Coordinates of C-alpha atoms in Angstrom, one line a residue:
Chain V
M1 CA 107.9 -38.6 -12.2
I2 CA 105.9 -35.9 -10.2
D3 CA 109.1 -33.9 -9.9
R4 CA 109.5 -34.0 -13.6
I5 CA 105.9 -32.9 -14.3
Y6 CA 106.4 -30.1 -11.7
K7 CA 109.6 -28.9 -13.4
A8 CA 108.0 -29.0 -16.8
L9 CA 104.9 -27.0 -15.8
S10 CA 106.9 -24.4 -13.9
S11 CA 109.7 -24.2 -16.5
R12 CA 110.9 -20.9 -17.9
S13 CA 110.9 -22.3 -21.4
L14 CA 107.2 -23.1 -21.1
S15 CA 106.5 -19.5 -19.9
I16 CA 108.4 -18.1 -22.9
F17 CA 106.7 -20.6 -25.3
L18 CA 103.3 -19.5 -23.9
L19 CA 104.1 -15.8 -24.3
V20 CA 105.3 -16.3 -27.9
S21 CA 102.0 -18.2 -28.5
V22 CA 100.0 -15.4 -27.1
V23 CA 101.7 -12.9 -29.4
V24 CA 101.4 -15.1 -32.5
W25 CA 97.7 -15.9 -31.7
A26 CA 96.9 -12.2 -31.2
I27 CA 98.7 -11.3 -34.5
F28 CA 96.5 -14.0 -36.2
L29 CA 93.4 -12.4 -34.7
G30 CA 94.5 -9.0 -35.7
A31 CA 94.9 -10.1 -39.3
W32 CA 91.5 -11.8 -39.1
A33 CA 89.9 -8.6 -37.8
V34 CA 90.8 -6.8 -41.1
L35 CA 88.7 -9.3 -43.1
S36 CA 85.8 -10.2 -40.9
P37 CA 83.1 -8.4 -38.9
P38 CA 83.6 -7.8 -35.2
H39 CA 81.2 -10.6 -34.0
V40 CA 83.1 -13.2 -36.1
V41 CA 86.4 -12.1 -34.6
Q42 CA 84.9 -12.3 -31.1
A43 CA 83.6 -15.8 -31.8
I44 CA 86.9 -17.0 -33.2
A45 CA 88.8 -15.4 -30.4
E46 CA 87.0 -17.5 -27.8
L47 CA 87.4 -20.9 -29.6
A48 CA 89.4 -23.8 -28.2
P49 CA 92.9 -22.2 -28.7
F50 CA 92.0 -19.4 -26.3
W51 CA 90.9 -21.8 -23.6
I52 CA 93.9 -24.1 -24.1
L53 CA 96.3 -21.1 -24.1
G54 CA 94.6 -19.5 -21.1
G55 CA 94.5 -22.8 -19.2
A56 CA 98.1 -23.5 -19.9
L57 CA 99.0 -19.9 -18.8
V58 CA 97.1 -20.2 -15.5
I59 CA 98.8 -23.6 -14.7
N60 CA 102.3 -22.2 -15.6
L61 CA 101.7 -19.1 -13.6
L62 CA 100.5 -21.0 -10.5
F63 CA 103.5 -23.3 -10.6
C64 CA 106.0 -20.5 -11.3
M65 CA 104.5 -18.6 -8.3
I66 CA 105.0 -21.6 -6.0
T67 CA 108.6 -21.8 -7.2
I68 CA 109.2 -18.1 -6.8
F69 CA 107.7 -18.1 -3.3
S70 CA 109.7 -21.1 -2.2
L71 CA 113.1 -20.4 -3.8
V72 CA 113.6 -16.8 -4.2
R73 CA 114.7 -14.5 -1.3
R74 CA 111.8 -12.7 0.3
R75 CA 112.2 -9.2 -1.1
L76 CA 109.6 -6.5 -2.0
S77 CA 110.3 -6.9 -5.7
T78 CA 109.5 -10.7 -5.4
L79 CA 106.2 -9.8 -3.7
G80 CA 105.6 -7.5 -6.7
T81 CA 106.3 -10.4 -9.1
I82 CA 103.9 -12.7 -7.2
I83 CA 101.1 -10.1 -7.0
F84 CA 101.5 -9.3 -10.7
H85 CA 101.3 -12.9 -11.9
F86 CA 98.6 -13.7 -9.4
S87 CA 96.5 -10.8 -10.8
I88 CA 96.6 -12.2 -14.3
I89 CA 95.0 -15.3 -12.9
V90 CA 92.4 -13.1 -11.1
V91 CA 91.6 -11.3 -14.3
L92 CA 91.2 -14.5 -16.3
A93 CA 89.0 -15.9 -13.5
G94 CA 86.9 -12.8 -13.7
F95 CA 86.4 -13.2 -17.4
M96 CA 85.3 -16.8 -16.8
V97 CA 82.8 -15.7 -14.2
S98 CA 81.6 -13.0 -16.5
K99 CA 81.3 -15.4 -19.4
Y100 CA 79.1 -17.9 -17.5
T101 CA 77.0 -15.6 -15.4
R102 CA 76.5 -12.4 -17.3
F103 CA 73.1 -11.0 -18.5
T104 CA 72.7 -8.3 -21.1
G105 CA 69.4 -6.8 -22.2
N106 CA 68.2 -3.7 -23.9
T107 CA 64.9 -1.9 -23.4
I108 CA 63.2 1.3 -24.6
V109 CA 61.7 3.5 -22.0
A110 CA 60.0 6.8 -22.8
R111 CA 59.8 9.8 -20.5
G112 CA 57.3 9.1 -17.8
Q113 CA 57.4 5.3 -18.4
I114 CA 58.2 2.8 -15.7
F115 CA 60.5 -0.2 -16.3
R116 CA 59.8 -3.1 -13.9
G117 CA 62.4 -5.6 -15.1
T118 CA 60.2 -8.4 -16.4
P119 CA 61.7 -10.4 -19.3
K120 CA 59.0 -9.4 -21.7
E121 CA 60.0 -5.7 -21.3
Y122 CA 63.3 -6.4 -22.9
M123 CA 63.9 -6.2 -26.6
P124 CA 65.0 -9.5 -28.1
P125 CA 67.6 -10.9 -28.2
L126 CA 68.8 -11.2 -24.6
Y127 CA 72.4 -12.3 -24.2
G128 CA 74.2 -14.5 -21.8
P129 CA 73.7 -17.9 -20.2
R130 CA 71.4 -16.4 -17.7
A131 CA 69.5 -14.5 -20.3
K132 CA 66.1 -15.8 -19.2
K133 CA 66.6 -14.7 -15.6
A134 CA 66.5 -10.9 -15.8
P135 CA 67.9 -8.9 -12.8
Q136 CA 65.4 -7.7 -10.2
I137 CA 65.5 -4.0 -10.9
S138 CA 63.0 -1.2 -11.7
F139 CA 63.2 2.4 -12.6
G140 CA 61.2 5.3 -14.0
M141 CA 62.3 7.5 -16.8
M142 CA 62.1 11.1 -15.6
K143 CA 63.9 13.2 -18.2
I144 CA 65.8 12.7 -21.4
E145 CA 68.0 15.5 -22.6
P146 CA 69.8 15.2 -26.0
E147 CA 72.1 18.0 -27.4
F148 CA 73.4 18.0 -31.0
Y149 CA 76.4 19.7 -32.7
Q150 CA 75.0 22.4 -34.9
D151 CA 72.4 20.8 -37.3
M152 CA 74.4 17.6 -37.6
L153 CA 73.5 14.2 -36.4
L154 CA 76.3 14.3 -33.8
F155 CA 75.4 14.2 -30.2
T156 CA 77.3 16.6 -27.9
S157 CA 75.3 15.3 -24.9
L158 CA 72.7 12.6 -24.2
K159 CA 71.6 12.0 -20.7
A160 CA 68.6 10.7 -18.9
Q161 CA 67.4 11.1 -15.3
I162 CA 66.0 7.9 -13.8
G163 CA 64.3 7.3 -10.4
Y164 CA 64.8 3.9 -8.8
P165 CA 63.6 1.5 -7.6
E166 CA 59.9 1.8 -8.3
F167 CA 59.0 1.2 -4.6
I168 CA 61.0 0.7 -1.5
D169 CA 59.5 1.0 2.0
G170 CA 56.4 2.6 0.5
K171 CA 58.3 5.3 -1.2
A172 CA 58.3 5.6 -5.0
F173 CA 61.6 6.3 -6.7
P174 CA 63.6 7.2 -3.6
N175 CA 66.9 7.5 -5.6
S176 CA 67.6 9.3 -8.8
A177 CA 70.6 9.5 -11.1
W178 CA 71.6 10.9 -14.4
I179 CA 72.8 8.2 -16.8
K180 CA 74.8 8.5 -20.0
I181 CA 76.3 6.2 -22.6
N182 CA 79.5 6.2 -20.6
K183 CA 78.1 6.9 -17.1
P184 CA 76.0 4.0 -16.0
V185 CA 74.2 3.8 -12.6
F186 CA 75.0 0.7 -10.6
M187 CA 72.3 -1.2 -8.8
G188 CA 74.4 -3.8 -7.1
L189 CA 76.2 -5.8 -9.8
T190 CA 73.7 -4.5 -12.4
S191 CA 74.6 -1.5 -14.5
V192 CA 72.1 0.7 -16.3
R193 CA 73.3 2.9 -19.1
L194 CA 71.6 5.1 -21.8
I195 CA 72.7 4.0 -25.3
G196 CA 70.1 5.4 -27.7
Y197 CA 67.5 8.0 -28.3
G198 CA 64.3 8.2 -30.3
F199 CA 60.8 9.7 -30.4
A200 CA 57.6 8.4 -28.8
P201 CA 54.5 10.2 -30.3
L202 CA 51.1 10.1 -28.6
F203 CA 48.6 9.1 -31.2
I204 CA 44.9 9.4 -30.8
I205 CA 42.2 8.0 -33.1
K206 CA 38.7 9.4 -32.8
D207 CA 35.5 8.1 -34.5
Y208 CA 33.0 10.4 -36.2
T209 CA 31.4 11.3 -32.9
G210 CA 34.7 12.6 -31.6
K211 CA 35.1 9.7 -29.1
E212 CA 38.6 8.4 -28.6
I213 CA 38.7 4.7 -29.7
D214 CA 42.4 4.1 -29.6
G215 CA 45.6 5.8 -28.7
G216 CA 48.7 6.0 -26.5
F217 CA 52.4 6.7 -26.5
V218 CA 54.3 4.5 -29.0
N219 CA 58.1 4.1 -28.9
L220 CA 58.9 4.3 -32.6
R221 CA 62.2 3.8 -34.4
S222 CA 61.8 7.2 -36.0
F223 CA 65.2 8.7 -35.1
P224 CA 67.2 10.1 -37.0
P225 CA 64.5 12.5 -38.4
G226 CA 63.0 11.2 -41.5
M227 CA 63.3 7.5 -40.6
E228 CA 60.0 5.7 -41.0
D229 CA 58.3 3.3 -38.5
F230 CA 54.6 2.3 -38.2
I231 CA 51.7 1.9 -35.8
I232 CA 49.0 -0.7 -36.0
P233 CA 45.9 0.3 -34.2
Q234 CA 44.3 -2.4 -32.0
F235 CA 40.9 -2.9 -33.5
L236 CA 41.1 -1.0 -36.8
P237 CA 42.3 -2.4 -40.2
Y238 CA 44.8 0.4 -40.7
K239 CA 48.6 0.7 -40.7
I240 CA 50.0 4.2 -39.9
F241 CA 53.4 4.9 -41.2
V242 CA 55.1 7.8 -39.3
R243 CA 58.1 10.0 -39.9
I244 CA 58.9 12.6 -37.3
F245 CA 60.8 15.9 -37.9
P246 CA 61.5 17.4 -34.5
D247 CA 62.2 21.1 -35.4
A248 CA 60.4 21.7 -38.7
T249 CA 58.1 23.9 -40.7
V250 CA 55.9 23.1 -43.6
K251 CA 56.2 25.2 -46.8
D252 CA 54.3 24.4 -49.9
G253 CA 53.5 21.0 -48.6
K254 CA 57.2 20.2 -48.0
V255 CA 58.7 19.6 -44.6
I256 CA 61.9 21.6 -43.8
N257 CA 63.7 20.4 -40.7
R258 CA 66.1 22.7 -39.0
T259 CA 67.7 20.8 -36.1
N260 CA 67.3 17.5 -34.3
N261 CA 66.0 19.1 -31.1
L262 CA 62.4 18.4 -30.2
V263 CA 61.1 22.0 -30.5
S264 CA 58.3 22.2 -33.0
P265 CA 57.7 18.7 -34.3
V266 CA 55.9 17.9 -37.6
V267 CA 54.7 14.3 -38.1
V268 CA 54.4 13.0 -41.7
A269 CA 51.8 10.3 -41.6
R270 CA 50.7 7.8 -44.2
V271 CA 47.6 5.8 -43.4
V272 CA 46.9 2.7 -45.5
R273 CA 44.3 0.0 -45.5
G274 CA 45.7 -2.9 -47.5
K275 CA 47.2 -1.2 -50.5
L276 CA 44.9 1.8 -50.4
V277 CA 46.5 5.0 -49.2
L278 CA 43.9 7.0 -47.2
F279 CA 46.1 9.8 -46.0
D280 CA 49.6 11.0 -46.8
G281 CA 50.9 14.3 -45.6
P282 CA 52.5 16.4 -42.8
L283 CA 50.7 17.2 -39.6
Q284 CA 51.8 20.1 -37.5
Q285 CA 50.8 20.4 -33.8
G286 CA 47.0 20.8 -33.6
E287 CA 46.3 19.4 -37.0
S288 CA 44.7 16.1 -37.7
A289 CA 44.3 13.6 -40.5
K290 CA 40.7 12.6 -41.5
F291 CA 40.0 9.3 -43.3
E292 CA 36.9 7.0 -43.6
G293 CA 35.1 8.8 -40.7
F294 CA 38.1 8.6 -38.4
E295 CA 40.4 11.3 -37.2
L296 CA 44.1 10.8 -36.3
L297 CA 46.0 13.3 -34.1
F298 CA 49.5 13.4 -32.7
P299 CA 49.1 16.0 -29.8
E300 CA 52.4 15.2 -28.0
I301 CA 55.8 13.8 -28.8
R302 CA 58.2 12.7 -26.1
G303 CA 61.7 11.4 -26.2
W304 CA 62.6 7.8 -25.3
G305 CA 65.9 6.3 -24.2
E306 CA 67.3 3.0 -25.2
V307 CA 68.6 1.6 -21.9
Q308 CA 71.1 -1.2 -21.6
I309 CA 71.0 -3.3 -18.5
I310 CA 73.9 -5.6 -17.7
H311 CA 74.3 -7.9 -14.7
D312 CA 77.9 -9.0 -14.4
P313 CA 79.1 -10.8 -11.3
G314 CA 82.6 -11.0 -13.0
M315 CA 83.0 -7.2 -12.9
P316 CA 84.4 -6.8 -9.4
V317 CA 86.7 -9.7 -9.9
I318 CA 88.2 -8.3 -13.1
L319 CA 88.4 -4.8 -11.5
A320 CA 90.3 -6.2 -8.5
G321 CA 92.6 -8.1 -10.9
L322 CA 93.4 -4.9 -12.9
V323 CA 94.2 -3.0 -9.7
L324 CA 96.4 -5.8 -8.4
L325 CA 98.1 -5.9 -11.8
I326 CA 99.2 -2.3 -11.5
I327 CA 100.1 -2.6 -7.8
G328 CA 102.3 -5.7 -8.5
L329 CA 104.1 -4.1 -11.4
S330 CA 104.7 -0.9 -9.6
I331 CA 106.2 -2.8 -6.6
K332 CA 108.4 -4.8 -9.0
F333 CA 109.8 -2.0 -11.1
V334 CA 109.6 1.0 -8.7
R335 CA 111.8 -0.9 -6.2
W336 CA 114.2 -1.7 -9.0
R337 CA 117.4 0.3 -8.8
V338 CA 120.0 1.3 -11.3
S339 CA 123.2 -0.4 -10.2
Chain B
M1 CA 95.0 34.4 -41.6
K2 CA 92.9 31.4 -40.9
F3 CA 93.6 29.0 -38.0
E4 CA 94.0 26.1 -40.4
I5 CA 96.8 27.8 -42.3
I6 CA 98.7 29.1 -39.2
E7 CA 98.4 25.6 -37.7
L8 CA 99.9 24.0 -40.8
I9 CA 102.7 26.5 -40.8
L10 CA 103.4 25.9 -37.1
V11 CA 103.4 22.1 -37.6
L12 CA 105.8 22.4 -40.5
C13 CA 108.0 24.7 -38.5
T14 CA 108.0 22.0 -35.7
V15 CA 108.9 19.3 -38.2
G16 CA 111.7 21.5 -39.6
L17 CA 113.1 22.3 -36.1
Y18 CA 113.1 18.6 -35.2
A19 CA 114.9 17.7 -38.4
L20 CA 117.5 20.4 -37.7
G21 CA 117.8 19.0 -34.2
I22 CA 118.7 15.6 -35.6
L23 CA 121.1 17.1 -38.2
S24 CA 122.9 19.2 -35.6
W25 CA 123.2 16.3 -33.2
F26 CA 125.1 14.3 -35.8
T27 CA 127.1 17.2 -37.3
M28 CA 127.9 19.2 -34.1
A29 CA 129.2 16.5 -31.8
E30 CA 130.9 19.0 -29.5
K31 CA 127.8 21.2 -29.2
R32 CA 125.0 18.8 -28.5
W33 CA 123.2 21.5 -26.6
V34 CA 122.3 23.1 -29.9
S35 CA 120.3 20.0 -30.8
T36 CA 118.5 20.2 -27.4
I37 CA 117.7 23.9 -28.0
L38 CA 116.3 23.2 -31.5
A39 CA 114.1 20.4 -30.1
A40 CA 112.9 22.6 -27.3
S41 CA 112.1 25.4 -29.9
G42 CA 110.1 22.9 -31.9
M43 CA 108.2 21.9 -28.8
V44 CA 107.2 25.5 -28.2
S45 CA 105.8 25.8 -31.7
Q46 CA 104.0 22.5 -31.2
A47 CA 102.7 23.6 -27.8
V48 CA 101.1 26.6 -29.4
V49 CA 99.3 24.3 -31.9
I50 CA 98.1 22.0 -29.1
A51 CA 96.9 24.9 -26.8
W52 CA 95.2 26.8 -29.6
R53 CA 93.4 23.7 -30.9
W54 CA 92.4 22.7 -27.3
M55 CA 90.9 26.2 -26.8
I56 CA 88.9 26.0 -30.0
S57 CA 87.7 22.4 -29.6
G58 CA 87.3 22.4 -25.9
H59 CA 88.9 19.0 -25.5
L60 CA 92.4 17.5 -25.2
P61 CA 93.9 16.6 -28.6
I62 CA 92.7 13.0 -28.6
F63 CA 90.2 13.0 -31.4
G64 CA 91.5 11.6 -34.7
M65 CA 94.9 10.8 -36.1
F66 CA 96.1 14.3 -36.5
E67 CA 95.3 15.3 -32.9
A68 CA 96.8 12.0 -31.6
A69 CA 100.0 12.7 -33.6
I70 CA 100.5 16.2 -32.3
A71 CA 99.9 15.1 -28.7
D72 CA 102.0 11.9 -28.6
S73 CA 104.9 13.3 -30.6
F74 CA 105.1 16.3 -28.2
V75 CA 105.4 14.0 -25.2
V76 CA 107.9 11.8 -27.0
V77 CA 110.2 14.8 -27.8
L78 CA 109.7 16.1 -24.2
I79 CA 111.2 12.9 -22.8
G80 CA 114.1 13.1 -25.3
V81 CA 114.8 16.7 -24.3
V82 CA 114.6 15.9 -20.6
I83 CA 117.1 13.0 -21.0
S84 CA 119.4 15.1 -23.1
A85 CA 119.3 18.0 -20.6
V86 CA 119.7 15.8 -17.4
F87 CA 122.4 13.4 -18.7
V88 CA 124.7 16.0 -20.2
K89 CA 127.8 14.0 -19.6
R90 CA 126.5 10.6 -20.7
E91 CA 127.0 10.9 -24.4
K92 CA 125.4 7.6 -25.5
L93 CA 122.5 8.1 -23.1
R94 CA 121.7 11.3 -25.0
F95 CA 121.1 9.2 -28.1
A96 CA 117.5 9.2 -27.0
L97 CA 117.1 12.7 -28.3
P98 CA 117.7 12.2 -32.1
F99 CA 115.7 9.0 -31.9
T100 CA 112.7 10.7 -30.2
L101 CA 112.9 13.6 -32.7
A102 CA 112.9 11.1 -35.7
A103 CA 109.9 9.3 -34.2
A104 CA 108.1 12.6 -33.7
I105 CA 108.7 13.6 -37.3
V106 CA 107.3 10.2 -38.5
F107 CA 104.2 10.5 -36.2
L108 CA 103.6 14.1 -37.3
A109 CA 104.0 13.2 -41.0
Q110 CA 101.5 10.4 -40.6
G111 CA 99.1 12.8 -38.8
L112 CA 99.3 15.3 -41.6
F113 CA 97.7 12.8 -44.0
Y114 CA 94.5 13.0 -42.0
S115 CA 91.8 15.6 -41.6
R116 CA 92.7 18.6 -39.3
E117 CA 89.1 19.7 -39.1
I118 CA 88.0 20.3 -35.5
F119 CA 85.1 18.4 -34.1
P120 CA 83.6 18.3 -30.6
L121 CA 84.1 15.0 -28.9
T122 CA 81.3 12.5 -29.5
I123 CA 79.4 11.6 -26.3
S124 CA 81.2 8.3 -26.0
E125 CA 84.5 10.1 -25.6
V126 CA 83.5 12.8 -23.2
S127 CA 85.0 11.5 -20.0
L128 CA 88.0 12.1 -17.7
W129 CA 88.8 8.4 -18.0
V130 CA 89.4 8.8 -21.7
D131 CA 91.7 11.7 -21.0
F132 CA 93.7 9.6 -18.5
H133 CA 93.7 6.7 -20.9
A134 CA 95.1 8.9 -23.7
G135 CA 97.6 10.6 -21.4
F136 CA 99.0 7.2 -20.3
A137 CA 99.1 6.2 -24.0
W138 CA 101.3 9.2 -24.7
V139 CA 103.7 8.7 -21.8
T140 CA 103.9 5.0 -22.6
M141 CA 104.9 5.8 -26.2
A142 CA 107.4 8.3 -24.8
A143 CA 109.0 5.9 -22.4
Y144 CA 109.3 3.1 -25.0
T145 CA 110.6 5.6 -27.6
A146 CA 113.3 6.7 -25.2
A147 CA 114.1 3.1 -24.5
A148 CA 114.4 2.5 -28.3
G149 CA 116.7 5.5 -28.6
L150 CA 118.8 4.2 -25.7
S151 CA 118.9 0.8 -27.5
I152 CA 120.7 2.4 -30.3
G153 CA 123.1 4.0 -27.8
V154 CA 123.7 0.5 -26.3
I155 CA 124.3 -1.0 -29.8
Y156 CA 126.9 1.7 -30.7
A157 CA 128.5 2.1 -27.3
E158 CA 131.8 0.4 -26.7
D159 CA 132.7 1.1 -23.1
E160 CA 129.4 2.6 -21.8
A161 CA 127.1 -0.2 -22.9
Q162 CA 126.6 -1.7 -19.5
G163 CA 125.7 1.6 -17.9
I164 CA 123.3 2.6 -20.6
D165 CA 121.8 -0.9 -20.6
E166 CA 120.6 -0.4 -17.0
Y167 CA 118.8 2.8 -17.9
L168 CA 117.4 1.1 -21.0
F169 CA 115.8 -1.6 -18.9
R170 CA 114.5 1.0 -16.5
F171 CA 112.7 2.8 -19.3
V172 CA 111.3 -0.5 -20.6
G173 CA 110.1 -1.3 -17.1
W174 CA 108.5 2.1 -16.7
G175 CA 107.0 1.8 -20.1
F176 CA 105.6 -1.6 -19.2
I177 CA 103.9 -0.2 -16.1
L178 CA 102.5 2.8 -18.0
H179 CA 101.4 0.4 -20.8
T180 CA 99.6 -1.8 -18.3
V181 CA 97.9 1.2 -16.7
M182 CA 96.9 2.5 -20.1
I183 CA 95.3 -0.9 -21.1
A184 CA 93.6 -1.2 -17.6
L185 CA 92.1 2.3 -17.9
G186 CA 90.9 1.6 -21.5
S187 CA 89.4 -1.7 -20.3
F188 CA 87.7 0.0 -17.4
Y189 CA 86.3 2.7 -19.6
E190 CA 85.1 0.0 -22.1
F191 CA 83.1 -1.4 -19.2
L192 CA 81.6 2.0 -18.5
L193 CA 80.8 2.4 -22.2
F194 CA 79.9 -1.0 -23.4
G195 CA 79.4 -3.0 -20.2
T196 CA 82.3 -5.3 -21.0
F197 CA 86.0 -5.1 -20.1
W198 CA 87.2 -6.8 -23.3
K199 CA 85.5 -7.6 -26.6
W200 CA 88.3 -8.5 -29.0
D201 CA 88.2 -5.2 -30.8
P202 CA 91.3 -4.8 -33.1
V203 CA 92.6 -2.0 -30.7
E204 CA 92.6 -4.6 -27.9
I205 CA 94.1 -7.3 -30.0
L206 CA 96.9 -5.1 -31.1
A207 CA 97.4 -3.8 -27.5
L208 CA 97.7 -7.4 -26.4
V209 CA 100.3 -8.1 -29.2
S210 CA 102.5 -5.2 -28.0
W211 CA 102.0 -5.7 -24.3
A212 CA 102.8 -9.5 -24.5
S213 CA 105.8 -8.7 -26.7
F214 CA 107.3 -6.4 -24.1
G215 CA 106.4 -8.9 -21.4
L216 CA 108.3 -11.5 -23.5
I217 CA 111.5 -9.4 -23.8
I218 CA 111.4 -8.6 -20.1
H219 CA 111.2 -12.3 -19.3
M220 CA 114.0 -13.0 -21.8
R221 CA 116.2 -10.6 -19.8
L222 CA 115.2 -11.8 -16.4
F223 CA 115.2 -15.6 -17.2
Y224 CA 118.0 -15.9 -19.7
G225 CA 120.1 -12.8 -18.9
W226 CA 119.7 -11.3 -22.4
K227 CA 121.4 -7.9 -21.7
T228 CA 123.2 -5.1 -23.5
K229 CA 123.3 -5.5 -27.3
R230 CA 121.1 -8.5 -27.5
F231 CA 118.4 -7.0 -25.4
A232 CA 118.8 -3.6 -27.2
K233 CA 118.2 -5.3 -30.6
L234 CA 115.2 -7.2 -29.2
N235 CA 113.8 -4.0 -27.8
L236 CA 114.1 -2.2 -31.1
V237 CA 112.1 -5.0 -32.8
T238 CA 109.5 -4.8 -30.1
Y239 CA 109.3 -1.1 -30.4
I240 CA 108.6 -1.5 -34.1
I241 CA 105.8 -3.9 -33.2
L242 CA 104.4 -1.3 -30.7
V243 CA 104.4 1.5 -33.2
A244 CA 102.9 -0.7 -35.9
S245 CA 100.1 -1.8 -33.5
Y246 CA 99.4 1.7 -32.4
K247 CA 99.7 3.7 -35.6
A248 CA 98.5 1.0 -38.1
L249 CA 95.0 0.7 -36.5
I250 CA 93.8 3.6 -38.7
Y251 CA 94.4 1.3 -41.8
F252 CA 91.8 -1.2 -40.4
P253 CA 88.3 -0.9 -41.9
A254 CA 86.4 1.7 -39.9
W255 CA 83.6 -0.8 -39.2
S256 CA 86.0 -3.2 -37.6
T257 CA 86.9 -1.0 -34.6
F258 CA 85.4 1.6 -32.3
H259 CA 88.9 3.2 -31.9
I260 CA 89.0 5.1 -35.2
F261 CA 88.0 8.6 -34.3
D262 CA 88.4 10.5 -37.7
I263 CA 84.8 11.6 -38.4
G264 CA 85.5 11.6 -42.2
I265 CA 86.7 8.0 -42.2
R266 CA 83.9 6.8 -40.0
M267 CA 81.2 8.5 -42.2
H268 CA 82.6 6.9 -45.3

């Protein structure tokens, strides 16, 4: 009985059946991808058929490897076959580890701001089964440097310099690194990459005596230029809608933006109380908006970076699996000779 | 004359030379070297296009369908010319050349339907890893195309089938290694870019279809001894699956995949 089960699980026909199933299942997913958004395809891809097929493949591979190891002559090409098939199991195991331990969170950090890694600093939603347990990291945003193609909304470069961690042995930010969208910095199993850019204006509200009563840098969703976001002052009944044009001039009350580079910004502010519009117009550097005895200024605008933080213990396992995959195949086929 | 016009003329010259290469291969059986020379001449014309475009854009031709077409068809023809030049006395082995030329014409024709406007690479594509990934995609396509050409040689060979079959399997094996490296590099770069090795994007799903299909035919050969004509026919079918999975991605909706790089299509 055990012998029959062993033979069935390690049979060649089962291997072929599983390979055909993988092809058919992937074709089905490909057809589905034409009709449905990516997140739906991802959800469908990891339903029961994937786990059944994956589990069956792993079992078949394990039994086949035992058979190969025990029956076939010990040659280098056999070693290649074993390494190759073993590496598929390693890759699948890595995906399992990743699926059940991974953390993904995004945060917005302006130049000069420090990120300390507490859960409330992340933007919702956080992803992954360990989403509530954020990785223990901290960094400070030192510089953000975007570059654009001509006057188009096409980045030719976007990089940020971060210092990390905030303190170690009494030293602040002992390490620094440039991060990009495709060049994360690794802090152990945690990767930190730059995935977005925007403007963080410094707003100041003064009362009629000239005393500052509210203000600070605000990370606004005001990029690309012209996109509107708003600020709600802490103790005042106003809502300030803001649009930022980073390289602009004002001509006849109209804003003309030249490029996307933060060179000579103009803020178009609209201050409302309830449905009453109290101010609506462009503010160049040094200008202020006056309404109901208050004065609103935007003396400085900084860039912010959207930073993605991913903690993935499955990463080294998958990476090792991919390397083994190539090594195994190379041994198998490079040793092969034309007879 | 503007670059766009000269480029179009050169591409059309390339297509013409490749077509003449195929024609001469079939009509001048005693002088197969003519076909090789014509193919090599087409490659020179194509190399000028690639080099010129590279100089202007500042990046490898990897951005958009047209650039992909001029790059992969060049490598595909290169392998056909090399096989034809190296195996002068193996007539059926040299069948790889007309097949690679025909494939190159199809790839170039498809590429010409898309914008030839030059754009700088978007920041997500500026990486040596992307260049390696694209490079391996080209040589993978070249190895499999040569194998498909040899398959036709095997199908039509009477006495030589056994000998060609060995080379056919060698090319499939090499193609499978290169294919695996290409997918592994793409997966690794996806981790750098998105923080995940796999996210069921259509490009990954289609890569899985073609990779598993080649895995399947390799197993059919190793397990059940499917060789010569049977394996050659199976390989041709799998090659069609590969080309469809690689070249048909552009017909997917632009929102469904990050792997469509034609700026015009993405914007619309």
